[in-house]
């Protein structure tokens, strides 16, 4: 009899929890940061002028870049909203502040299993702290090179297209000046028939190198993350033609000081019949794919918003 009473009380509590929107995961069985069960979901997070792209595959949670130091509160809010407390992989495309700036916060909030970057050292404090944390926490750290293939679990694969070892050896020197953007990690995520290109801040020489080294079939994607926040340093004709995307996602800050994305680049996307969303006008942009088709959902606003 007493057992039956307890069973009823337990059932009532379970119903109450369910009504409040808590899942049994909340009770400690599993972390809510576990990836979605089927398909891939890619979220280009609205973190102002910078990049932070969250990828859920059927088995892993991956973050590509971490936004700027001045936008840490936005990154933190996004990770908390998503319930991300574990990252199977953190990928830093290049060590500029608007990509690596939130790394310290990511290491504080999340259990990071592996770190990938281009392996090109730089002298900034943010970069030194990043390396120090990786060493202190003993997180395996790998350099990505053209031709590398990363298994993201559940059939999702990341093909690295740039930089080459030679590019890193030459340290991204262009016309005698150091340009860290040139050696951004560029990679194509593939899941079934769906693919999306991640570009960091690749500039035209990087994009042209990729087109020269790879067959068109290795580059074609439905979705392209705009190189370098839609700046006119990037998105060259040959790269857009090879990628042949239907949709471009631009990560850029509201009224940013660089005036990204550049109107000429937006025109170029339209000329190549590519629609676009931009995080300054559309908030976080979510792409989902089951490996056959894909859907895209902006947080707000319309498609193809021009720059005033
Ligand atoms: Zn950038």
CSV table of C-alpha atoms and ligand atoms in Angstrom, one decimal:
chain,number,residue,atom,x,y,z
A,1,UNK,CA,0.0,0.0,0.0
A,2,UNK,CA,2.7,2.4,1.0
A,3,UNK,CA,4.6,1.6,-2.2
A,4,UNK,CA,1.5,2.5,-4.2
A,5,UNK,CA,1.3,5.9,-2.5
A,6,UNK,CA,5.0,6.6,-3.3
A,7,UNK,CA,4.4,5.5,-6.9
A,8,UNK,CA,1.5,8.0,-7.2
A,9,UNK,CA,3.6,10.8,-5.7
A,10,UNK,CA,6.5,10.0,-8.0
A,11,UNK,CA,4.2,10.0,-11.0
A,12,UNK,CA,2.8,13.4,-9.9
A,13,UNK,CA,6.2,14.9,-9.6
A,14,UNK,CA,7.2,13.5,-13.0
A,15,UNK,CA,4.1,15.0,-14.6
A,16,UNK,CA,4.9,18.3,-12.8
A,17,UNK,CA,8.4,18.4,-14.2
A,18,UNK,CA,7.2,17.5,-17.6
A,19,UNK,CA,4.6,20.3,-17.4
A,20,UNK,CA,7.4,22.8,-16.4
A,21,UNK,CA,9.3,21.8,-19.5
A,22,UNK,CA,12.1,19.9,-17.7
A,23,UNK,CA,13.2,16.8,-19.4
A,24,UNK,CA,14.5,13.8,-17.5
A,25,UNK,CA,17.9,15.0,-18.8
A,26,UNK,CA,17.6,17.9,-16.4
A,27,UNK,CA,17.5,15.5,-13.5
A,28,UNK,CA,21.1,14.5,-14.3
A,29,UNK,CA,20.8,11.5,-16.5
A,30,UNK,CA,22.5,13.2,-19.5
A,31,UNK,CA,23.8,16.6,-20.3
A,32,UNK,CA,21.4,18.8,-22.3
A,33,UNK,CA,24.5,19.7,-24.4
A,34,UNK,CA,24.2,16.3,-26.2
A,35,UNK,CA,23.9,16.8,-29.9
A,36,UNK,CA,20.5,16.6,-31.6
A,37,UNK,CA,19.7,12.9,-32.4
A,38,UNK,CA,19.3,13.1,-36.2
A,39,UNK,CA,20.7,15.3,-38.9
A,40,UNK,CA,23.0,18.2,-38.7
A,41,UNK,CA,22.1,21.6,-37.3
A,42,UNK,CA,24.5,24.5,-37.9
A,43,UNK,CA,23.9,27.8,-36.1
A,44,UNK,CA,25.8,30.9,-37.2
A,45,UNK,CA,25.5,32.7,-33.9
A,46,UNK,CA,24.8,36.5,-33.7
A,47,UNK,CA,27.9,37.6,-31.9
A,48,UNK,CA,28.5,41.0,-33.5
A,49,UNK,CA,31.5,41.6,-35.7
A,50,UNK,CA,33.2,38.1,-35.5
A,51,UNK,CA,32.4,34.5,-36.1
A,52,UNK,CA,31.0,31.8,-33.9
A,53,UNK,CA,29.4,28.8,-35.5
A,54,UNK,CA,27.9,26.0,-33.6
A,55,UNK,CA,27.5,22.6,-35.3
A,56,UNK,CA,25.5,19.6,-34.0
A,57,UNK,CA,26.0,16.3,-35.8
A,58,UNK,CA,24.2,13.1,-34.7
A,59,UNK,CA,27.1,12.4,-32.4
A,60,UNK,CA,29.1,15.5,-31.7
A,61,UNK,CA,28.9,19.2,-30.8
A,62,UNK,CA,31.5,21.4,-32.5
A,63,UNK,CA,32.2,25.1,-32.3
A,64,UNK,CA,34.0,27.0,-35.0
A,65,UNK,CA,35.5,30.3,-33.7
A,66,UNK,CA,34.4,32.1,-30.6
A,67,UNK,CA,33.6,35.7,-31.5
A,68,UNK,CA,35.4,38.9,-30.2
A,69,UNK,CA,36.5,39.7,-26.7
A,70,UNK,CA,34.0,42.5,-26.6
A,71,UNK,CA,31.1,40.1,-27.4
A,72,UNK,CA,31.7,37.5,-24.8
A,73,UNK,CA,28.4,38.1,-23.1
A,74,UNK,CA,26.6,37.3,-26.4
A,75,UNK,CA,28.6,34.1,-26.8
A,76,UNK,CA,27.9,33.1,-23.2
A,77,UNK,CA,24.2,33.8,-23.6
A,78,UNK,CA,24.1,31.7,-26.8
A,79,UNK,CA,26.0,28.7,-25.3
A,80,UNK,CA,23.7,28.8,-22.2
A,81,UNK,CA,20.6,29.1,-24.3
A,82,UNK,CA,21.8,26.0,-26.3
A,83,UNK,CA,22.7,24.2,-23.1
A,84,UNK,CA,26.2,23.5,-24.5
A,85,UNK,CA,28.6,22.4,-21.7
A,86,UNK,CA,30.7,19.9,-23.7
A,87,UNK,CA,32.4,20.5,-27.0
A,88,UNK,CA,33.8,17.5,-28.9
A,89,UNK,CA,35.8,19.9,-31.0
A,90,UNK,CA,36.7,23.6,-30.9
A,91,UNK,CA,38.1,24.8,-34.2
A,92,UNK,CA,39.8,28.2,-34.4
A,93,UNK,CA,40.1,29.3,-38.0
A,94,UNK,CA,42.8,31.9,-37.2
A,95,UNK,CA,44.0,33.8,-34.2
A,96,UNK,CA,42.4,37.2,-34.8
A,97,UNK,CA,40.5,38.6,-31.9
A,98,UNK,CA,37.1,38.4,-33.5
A,99,UNK,CA,37.6,34.6,-33.9
A,100,UNK,CA,39.6,33.6,-30.8
A,101,UNK,CA,38.4,36.3,-28.4
A,102,UNK,CA,35.8,34.2,-26.7
A,103,UNK,CA,38.1,31.1,-26.3
A,104,UNK,CA,38.9,31.7,-22.7
A,105,UNK,CA,35.1,31.9,-21.9
A,106,UNK,CA,34.5,28.7,-23.9
A,107,UNK,CA,37.2,26.9,-21.9
A,108,UNK,CA,35.6,28.2,-18.7
A,109,UNK,CA,32.0,27.2,-19.6
A,110,UNK,CA,32.6,23.9,-21.6
A,111,UNK,CA,34.5,20.7,-21.3
A,112,UNK,CA,36.5,20.9,-24.5
A,113,UNK,CA,37.7,17.5,-25.8
A,114,UNK,CA,39.9,18.6,-28.7
A,115,UNK,CA,41.2,21.8,-30.2
A,116,UNK,CA,42.0,22.4,-33.9
A,117,UNK,CA,43.6,25.4,-35.4
A,118,UNK,CA,46.0,26.3,-38.2
A,119,UNK,CA,49.0,25.9,-36.0
A,120,UNK,CA,50.5,29.3,-37.0
A,121,UNK,CA,51.6,31.0,-33.8
A,122,UNK,CA,51.2,34.7,-33.2
A,123,UNK,CA,52.3,37.1,-30.5
A,124,UNK,CA,49.1,38.4,-29.0
A,125,UNK,CA,48.2,37.9,-25.3
A,126,UNK,CA,44.9,36.4,-26.2
A,127,UNK,CA,46.8,33.7,-28.3
A,128,UNK,CA,49.3,33.1,-25.5
A,129,UNK,CA,46.5,32.6,-23.0
A,130,UNK,CA,44.7,30.3,-25.4
A,131,UNK,CA,47.8,28.1,-25.7
A,132,UNK,CA,48.5,28.2,-22.0
A,133,UNK,CA,44.9,27.0,-21.2
A,134,UNK,CA,45.2,24.2,-23.7
A,135,UNK,CA,48.4,23.1,-22.1
A,136,UNK,CA,47.1,23.5,-18.5
A,137,UNK,CA,43.9,21.5,-19.3
A,138,UNK,CA,45.9,19.0,-21.3
A,139,UNK,CA,43.5,19.3,-24.3
A,140,UNK,CA,44.8,17.6,-27.4
A,141,UNK,CA,45.6,20.3,-30.0
A,142,UNK,CA,46.0,19.6,-33.7
A,143,UNK,CA,46.9,21.7,-36.7
A,144,UNK,CA,44.6,21.4,-39.8
A,145,UNK,CA,46.0,21.2,-43.3
A,146,UNK,CA,44.5,21.0,-46.8
A,147,UNK,CA,43.5,17.4,-47.4
A,148,UNK,CA,42.8,16.6,-43.7
A,149,UNK,CA,39.4,14.9,-43.0
A,150,UNK,CA,37.8,15.1,-39.6
A,151,UNK,CA,35.0,12.7,-38.6
A,152,UNK,CA,32.3,14.6,-36.9
A,153,UNK,CA,30.3,11.5,-36.1
A,154,UNK,CA,27.0,10.1,-37.4
A,155,UNK,CA,28.1,10.4,-41.1
A,156,UNK,CA,29.1,14.1,-40.9
A,157,UNK,CA,32.6,14.8,-42.2
A,158,UNK,CA,34.7,17.9,-42.4
A,159,UNK,CA,37.1,18.2,-45.4
A,160,UNK,CA,39.9,20.8,-44.9
A,161,UNK,CA,40.7,22.8,-48.0
A,162,UNK,CA,43.2,25.4,-46.7
A,163,UNK,CA,45.8,26.3,-45.5
A,164,UNK,CA,48.6,24.1,-47.0
A,165,UNK,CA,51.8,23.5,-45.1
A,166,UNK,CA,53.6,25.8,-47.5
A,167,UNK,CA,51.2,28.6,-46.7
A,168,UNK,CA,51.8,28.2,-43.0
A,169,UNK,CA,55.6,28.0,-43.6
A,170,UNK,CA,55.3,31.3,-45.5
A,171,UNK,CA,53.4,32.7,-42.4
A,172,UNK,CA,50.7,34.6,-44.4
A,173,UNK,CA,53.1,37.3,-45.6
A,174,UNK,CA,51.6,39.3,-48.4
A,175,UNK,CA,53.5,42.2,-50.0
A,176,UNK,CA,55.9,42.1,-47.1
A,177,UNK,CA,53.1,42.4,-44.5
A,178,UNK,CA,51.7,39.8,-42.2
A,179,UNK,CA,48.1,38.9,-42.9
A,180,UNK,CA,46.8,36.2,-40.6
A,181,UNK,CA,43.5,36.0,-42.6
A,182,UNK,CA,45.3,34.3,-45.5
A,183,UNK,CA,45.9,31.1,-43.5
A,184,UNK,CA,42.3,30.8,-42.1
A,185,UNK,CA,41.1,27.3,-41.9
A,186,UNK,CA,38.7,26.7,-44.7
A,187,UNK,CA,36.7,23.5,-44.6
A,188,UNK,CA,33.6,21.9,-46.1
A,189,UNK,CA,31.2,20.1,-43.9
A,190,UNK,CA,29.4,17.2,-45.6
A,191,UNK,CA,26.4,15.2,-44.4
A,192,UNK,CA,24.8,13.0,-47.1
A,193,UNK,CA,23.9,15.3,-50.0
A,194,UNK,CA,24.2,18.4,-47.9
A,195,UNK,CA,27.3,20.5,-47.6
A,196,UNK,CA,28.3,23.9,-46.3
A,197,UNK,CA,31.6,25.8,-46.7
A,198,UNK,CA,33.2,27.4,-43.7
A,199,UNK,CA,35.7,30.0,-44.6
A,200,UNK,CA,36.9,32.0,-41.5
A,201,UNK,CA,38.4,35.3,-42.9
A,202,UNK,CA,39.9,33.8,-46.1
A,203,UNK,CA,40.8,36.5,-48.6
A,204,UNK,CA,41.0,36.3,-52.4
A,205,UNK,CA,44.5,34.7,-52.6
A,206,UNK,CA,43.3,31.9,-50.2
A,207,UNK,CA,40.1,31.5,-52.2
A,208,UNK,CA,41.9,31.3,-55.5
A,209,UNK,CA,44.4,28.8,-54.1
A,210,UNK,CA,41.5,26.6,-53.1
A,211,UNK,CA,39.9,26.8,-56.5
A,212,UNK,CA,43.3,26.0,-58.1
A,213,UNK,CA,44.0,23.0,-55.9
A,214,UNK,CA,40.6,21.3,-55.8
A,215,UNK,CA,38.1,19.9,-58.3
A,216,UNK,CA,34.8,21.7,-58.5
A,217,UNK,CA,33.0,18.7,-57.0
A,218,UNK,CA,35.1,19.0,-53.8
A,219,UNK,CA,33.9,22.6,-53.4
A,220,UNK,CA,30.2,22.7,-54.4
A,221,UNK,CA,27.9,23.5,-51.5
A,222,UNK,CA,24.4,24.5,-50.9
A,223,UNK,CA,25.4,26.9,-48.1
A,224,UNK,CA,28.4,29.2,-47.9
A,225,UNK,CA,29.6,31.1,-44.8
A,226,UNK,CA,30.8,34.4,-46.3
A,227,UNK,CA,34.5,34.8,-46.2
A,228,UNK,CA,35.7,37.6,-43.9
A,229,UNK,CA,32.3,39.0,-42.9
A,230,UNK,CA,31.4,39.8,-46.5
A,231,UNK,CA,34.3,42.2,-46.9
A,232,UNK,CA,35.5,43.2,-50.4
A,233,UNK,CA,38.8,41.5,-49.7
A,234,UNK,CA,37.0,38.2,-50.3
A,235,UNK,CA,34.2,36.3,-52.1
A,236,UNK,CA,36.0,36.5,-55.5
A,237,UNK,CA,34.2,35.4,-58.7
A,238,UNK,CA,36.1,32.2,-59.2
A,239,UNK,CA,35.5,31.0,-55.7
A,240,UNK,CA,31.7,31.8,-55.8
A,241,UNK,CA,31.5,30.1,-59.2
A,242,UNK,CA,33.2,26.9,-57.9
A,243,UNK,CA,31.2,26.8,-54.6
A,244,UNK,CA,28.0,27.5,-56.5
A,245,UNK,CA,26.0,27.9,-53.3
A,246,UNK,CA,22.3,28.7,-53.1
A,247,UNK,CA,22.6,30.5,-49.8
A,248,UNK,CA,25.3,32.7,-48.1
A,249,UNK,CA,25.4,33.3,-44.4
A,250,UNK,CA,27.2,36.5,-43.4
A,251,UNK,CA,28.4,37.0,-39.8
A,252,UNK,CA,28.9,40.7,-39.1
A,253,UNK,CA,28.2,43.3,-36.4
A,254,UNK,CA,25.4,45.9,-36.4
A,255,UNK,CA,26.8,49.1,-37.9
A,256,UNK,CA,30.3,47.7,-37.8
A,257,UNK,CA,33.3,50.0,-38.3
A,258,UNK,CA,34.4,48.1,-41.4
A,259,UNK,CA,31.0,48.6,-43.1
A,260,UNK,CA,30.9,44.8,-43.8
A,261,UNK,CA,29.3,43.4,-45.8
A,262,UNK,CA,30.4,45.4,-48.8
A,263,UNK,CA,27.6,46.4,-51.2
A,264,UNK,CA,29.7,45.1,-54.2
A,265,UNK,CA,30.0,41.7,-52.5
A,266,UNK,CA,26.2,41.5,-51.9
A,267,UNK,CA,25.7,42.4,-55.6
A,268,UNK,CA,28.2,39.6,-56.5
A,269,UNK,CA,26.2,37.1,-54.4
A,270,UNK,CA,23.0,38.2,-56.2
A,271,UNK,CA,24.7,38.0,-59.6
A,272,UNK,CA,25.6,34.3,-58.8
A,273,UNK,CA,21.9,33.8,-57.8
A,274,UNK,CA,22.8,33.3,-54.1
A,275,UNK,CA,20.4,34.5,-51.5
A,276,UNK,CA,21.9,35.7,-48.2
A,277,UNK,CA,21.1,36.2,-44.5
A,278,UNK,CA,23.3,38.3,-42.3
A,279,UNK,CA,23.6,38.1,-38.5
A,280,UNK,CA,23.4,41.9,-38.1
A,281,UNK,CA,19.9,42.0,-39.7
A,282,UNK,CA,18.7,38.4,-39.0
A,283,UNK,CA,20.2,37.4,-35.7
A,284,UNK,CA,21.3,33.8,-35.3
A,285,UNK,CA,20.8,31.9,-38.5
A,286,UNK,CA,20.0,28.1,-38.2
A,287,UNK,CA,20.5,25.6,-41.0
A,288,UNK,CA,19.2,22.1,-40.5
A,289,UNK,CA,19.7,19.1,-42.8
A,290,UNK,CA,18.6,15.5,-42.9
A,291,UNK,CA,21.3,14.7,-45.5
A,292,UNK,CA,18.8,15.1,-48.3
A,293,UNK,CA,17.4,18.6,-48.1
A,294,UNK,CA,18.0,21.5,-45.8
A,295,UNK,CA,16.0,24.3,-44.2
A,296,UNK,CA,17.2,27.8,-43.0
A,297,UNK,CA,15.7,29.8,-40.2
A,298,UNK,CA,16.7,33.3,-39.3
A,299,UNK,CA,15.9,34.6,-35.8
A,300,UNK,CA,14.2,37.6,-37.4
A,301,UNK,CA,14.1,39.9,-40.4
A,302,UNK,CA,13.9,39.2,-44.2
A,303,UNK,CA,16.2,37.5,-46.7
A,304,UNK,CA,18.6,39.6,-48.8
A,305,UNK,CA,18.6,42.7,-46.6
A,306,UNK,CA,20.8,45.3,-48.3
A,307,UNK,CA,23.3,47.6,-46.6
A,308,UNK,CA,22.0,51.1,-46.2
B,1,LIG,ZN1,37.1,38.1,-38.7
